[in-house]
Amino acid sequence: MPYRRTPRIQARLDTQRAAIVDAATELLAESGYAGCSVAAVAAKAGVSVGSVYRHFPGKAELVAELFRVVVSREVAAVDEASQRPGEITERIVAVIETFAGRAMKAPRLAYALLAEPVDAPVEAERLRFRRAFRDIVADRIEEGVAAGVLPPQDPHITAAALVGAAAEVLIGPLTAENTDSTDTATMPALCTFTLRALGDAHA
Amino acid sequence: MPYRRTPRIQARLDTQRAAIVDAATELLAESGYAGCSVAAVAAKAGVSVGSVYRHFPGKAELVAELFRVVVSREVAAVDEASQRPGEITERIVAVIETFAGRAMKAPRLAYALLAEPVDAPVEAERLRFRRAFRDIVADRIEEGVAAGVLPPQDPHITAAALVGAAAEVLIGPLTAENTDSTDTATMPALCTFTLRALGDAHA
DNA sequence: GTCTATAGTTCGATAGAC
DNA sequence: GTCTATCGAACTATAGAC
């Protein structure tokens, strides 16, 4: 009788795969892509290097999946913030605040997701996820325009601009070597920028 | 007597090197990094593959230099626009218009410079050049704040936001496969966004 | 799993400069 | 005569097809 992967074995493999991705996430948050050597990931996950290659064809695929998993969390958090009740402009600011606040709470990880130079496949993922963020913001802007709260504008263009602005602004503090935990200036500046750019009357 | 590299030979080498970078630039503008194979670059430059390796240790270095040369042009154009006489807000808009206008005139090239997934060394160059653009804008904003034309703000933060916004907005049309040459919407939208974000009273 | 195609790199031969 | 610039075929690695 041929070898069959039993549910029990399958469950263990799934657990192991998750452990590998979790370990890689921690390493990414500590020291970026450079810290995510296959050996380090395997050690942290408590598996052998060979086991890593049982789940991923190579380091590139591991890193790509790692990136997707971690950014998906951010997209979910931002999406949740965008759906909180309240005035439209406040909700859009909440999206930006969530995006930036999470980044500044985990600066090394945020740098890895937003800007750290990596290989082309991960860059392709970056482009994809930026569109996801943009679409979330665009939906809110569209509502605001329809409701007459915001002046007429192309929601996708403004949304792209706001996402690009937030990302670029964050790269500054994130690139500074001495992570200034008392950076109290960036967040309010970004929120003011957002409100003004939207054409909000009260800004 | 040992061989000495004469001025005449040196001049020829310099010409050849420039021809290689020029050829690579054309290929980059036609078909992105994928089109920049060493063989294609050599053929277009009218030299042998081996000669390319006399000037560059490898393809990665060729592409990195190519990137630097082409983006430097853009920085120079934007810097020139920022120094034209006129009202500060107009000059900042001129910077954004120059940045975006040049990109939309050479969309494939702009995509390669702004967003196309490449290797880590080129990504590092991207970060460096974004700071260059940001600093140009920041200087103008600083002037505007000092003159009281713009509301008080951190020039570097706003500048980073504007550069990030412009870049991100451009990626949209640039990524669309059918290059819509009659894209009349993006540029005005970006200018309006910029004026509003600066806190300009007339926006 | 092997085979094929493609792309980066290397290197020995040739021609030309000193 | 020696050294170098140039060439391009051969080599190597890798990705994709069957």
Coordinates of N, CA, C and O (backbone and C1' of nucleotides) in Angstrom, one line a residue, chain B residues 19-53 56 58-63 66 108 116 118, chain C residues 6-9:
Chain B
A19 N 28.4 55.0 -25.0 CA 27.6 54.3 -26.0 C 26.8 53.1 -25.3 O 25.7 52.9 -25.6
I20 N 27.5 52.4 -24.4 CA 26.9 51.3 -23.8 C 25.7 51.8 -22.9 O 24.6 51.2 -22.9
V21 N 26.0 52.9 -22.1 CA 25.0 53.4 -21.2 C 23.8 53.9 -22.0 O 22.6 53.7 -21.7
D22 N 24.1 54.6 -23.1 CA 23.1 55.1 -24.0 C 22.2 54.0 -24.6 O 21.0 54.1 -24.6
A23 N 22.9 53.0 -25.1 CA 22.1 51.9 -25.6 C 21.2 51.3 -24.6 O 20.1 51.0 -24.8
A24 N 21.8 51.1 -23.4 CA 21.0 50.5 -22.3 C 19.8 51.4 -22.0 O 18.7 50.9 -21.7
T25 N 20.0 52.7 -22.0 CA 18.9 53.7 -21.7 C 17.7 53.5 -22.7 O 16.6 53.4 -22.4
E26 N 18.1 53.4 -24.0 CA 17.1 53.2 -25.0 C 16.3 51.9 -24.8 O 15.1 51.8 -24.9
L27 N 17.1 50.8 -24.5 CA 16.4 49.5 -24.3 C 15.5 49.6 -23.0 O 14.4 49.0 -23.0
L28 N 16.0 50.3 -22.0 CA 15.2 50.5 -20.8 C 13.9 51.2 -21.1 O 12.8 50.8 -20.6
A29 N 14.0 52.2 -22.0 CA 12.8 53.0 -22.3 C 11.8 52.2 -23.2 O 10.6 52.5 -23.3
E30 N 12.4 51.2 -23.9 CA 11.5 50.4 -24.8 C 10.9 49.2 -24.1 O 9.7 49.0 -24.2
S31 N 11.7 48.5 -23.3 CA 11.1 47.3 -22.8 C 11.6 47.0 -21.3 O 11.5 45.8 -20.9
G32 N 12.0 48.0 -20.6 CA 12.3 47.8 -19.2 C 13.6 47.0 -19.0 O 14.4 46.7 -19.9
Y33 N 13.7 46.6 -17.7 CA 15.0 45.9 -17.4 C 15.1 44.6 -18.1 O 16.2 44.1 -18.4
A34 N 14.0 44.0 -18.4 CA 14.0 42.7 -19.2 C 14.7 42.9 -20.5 O 15.4 41.9 -21.0
G35 N 14.6 44.0 -21.1 CA 15.2 44.3 -22.4 C 16.7 44.5 -22.3 O 17.4 44.6 -23.4
C36 N 17.2 44.8 -21.1 CA 18.6 45.2 -21.0 C 19.5 44.0 -20.8 O 20.4 44.0 -19.9
S37 N 19.4 42.9 -21.6 CA 20.3 41.8 -21.5 C 21.7 42.4 -22.0 O 21.7 43.3 -22.8
V38 N 22.7 41.7 -21.5 CA 24.0 42.2 -21.9 C 24.2 42.1 -23.4 O 24.8 43.0 -24.0
A39 N 23.7 41.0 -23.9 CA 23.8 40.8 -25.4 C 23.1 41.9 -26.1 O 23.7 42.5 -27.1
A40 N 21.9 42.3 -25.7 CA 21.2 43.3 -26.4 C 21.8 44.6 -26.3 O 21.9 45.4 -27.3
V41 N 22.3 45.0 -25.1 CA 23.0 46.2 -24.9 C 24.2 46.3 -25.8 O 24.4 47.3 -26.5
A42 N 25.0 45.2 -25.8 CA 26.2 45.2 -26.6 C 25.9 45.4 -28.1 O 26.5 46.2 -28.7
A43 N 24.9 44.7 -28.5 CA 24.5 44.8 -29.9 C 24.1 46.2 -30.3 O 24.6 46.8 -31.3
K44 N 23.3 46.8 -29.5 CA 22.8 48.2 -29.8 C 23.9 49.2 -29.7 O 23.9 50.2 -30.4
A45 N 24.9 48.9 -28.8 CA 26.0 49.9 -28.6 C 27.0 49.7 -29.7 O 28.0 50.5 -29.9
G46 N 26.9 48.6 -30.5 CA 27.9 48.3 -31.5 C 29.2 47.8 -31.0 O 30.3 48.0 -31.5
V47 N 29.2 47.1 -29.8 CA 30.4 46.5 -29.3 C 30.1 45.0 -28.9 O 29.0 44.6 -29.0
S48 N 31.2 44.4 -28.6 CA 31.0 42.9 -28.3 C 30.6 42.8 -26.8 O 30.7 43.7 -26.0
V49 N 30.1 41.6 -26.5 CA 29.7 41.3 -25.1 C 30.9 41.5 -24.2 O 30.7 42.1 -23.1
G50 N 32.0 41.0 -24.6 CA 33.2 41.1 -23.8 C 33.6 42.5 -23.4 O 34.0 42.8 -22.3
S51 N 33.3 43.4 -24.3 CA 33.7 44.8 -24.1 C 32.8 45.4 -23.0 O 33.3 46.3 -22.3
V52 N 31.6 45.0 -22.9 CA 30.8 45.5 -21.8 C 31.4 45.1 -20.5 O 31.4 45.9 -19.5
Y53 N 32.0 43.9 -20.4 CA 32.6 43.5 -19.1 C 34.0 44.2 -18.9 O 34.5 44.0 -17.8
F56 N 32.2 47.2 -16.9 CA 31.4 46.9 -15.8 C 31.7 45.5 -15.3 O 31.8 44.6 -16.1
G58 N 29.8 43.5 -13.9 CA 28.7 42.6 -14.2 C 27.5 43.3 -14.6 O 27.4 44.6 -14.6
K59 N 26.4 42.6 -14.9 CA 25.2 43.3 -15.3 C 24.6 44.1 -14.2 O 24.1 45.2 -14.5
A60 N 24.7 43.7 -13.0 CA 24.1 44.4 -11.9 C 24.7 45.9 -11.8 O 24.0 46.8 -11.7
E61 N 26.0 46.0 -12.0 CA 26.6 47.3 -11.9 C 26.3 48.1 -13.1 O 26.1 49.3 -13.0
L62 N 26.1 47.5 -14.3 CA 25.7 48.2 -15.5 C 24.3 48.8 -15.2 O 24.1 50.0 -15.5
V63 N 23.4 48.0 -14.7 CA 22.0 48.5 -14.5 C 22.0 49.6 -13.4 O 21.3 50.6 -13.5
L66 N 23.3 52.7 -15.0 CA 22.2 53.2 -15.9 C 21.1 53.9 -15.1 O 20.7 55.0 -15.5
R108 N 7.2 54.2 -20.3 CA 7.9 52.9 -20.0 C 9.1 53.2 -19.1 O 9.5 52.4 -18.2
E116 N 9.2 49.6 -11.4 CA 9.4 48.2 -11.9 C 10.3 47.4 -11.0 O 11.3 47.8 -10.6
V118 N 13.0 45.3 -9.5 CA 14.4 45.0 -9.9 C 15.1 44.4 -8.7 O 14.4 44.0 -7.7
Chain C
dT6 P 14.9 30.8 -26.6 O5' 15.4 31.7 -25.4 C5' 14.7 31.6 -24.1 C4' 15.6 32.1 -23.1 C3' 16.6 33.3 -23.5 O3' 16.4 34.4 -22.6 C1' 17.8 31.7 -22.4
dA7 P 16.9 35.8 -23.0 O5' 17.9 36.2 -21.8 C5' 17.6 35.8 -20.5 C4' 18.9 35.8 -19.6 C3' 19.9 36.9 -20.0 O3' 20.4 37.4 -18.8 C1' 20.9 34.8 -20.1
dG8 P 21.3 38.7 -18.8 O5' 22.5 38.2 -18.0 C5' 22.3 37.7 -16.6 C4' 23.6 37.0 -16.1 C3' 24.8 38.0 -16.2 O3' 25.6 37.8 -15.0 C1' 25.2 36.0 -17.4
dT9 P 26.8 38.8 -14.8 O5' 28.0 37.8 -15.2 C5' 28.1 36.5 -14.6 C4' 29.2 35.7 -15.2 C3' 30.5 36.4 -15.4 O3' 31.5 35.7 -14.6 C1' 30.0 35.2 -17.4

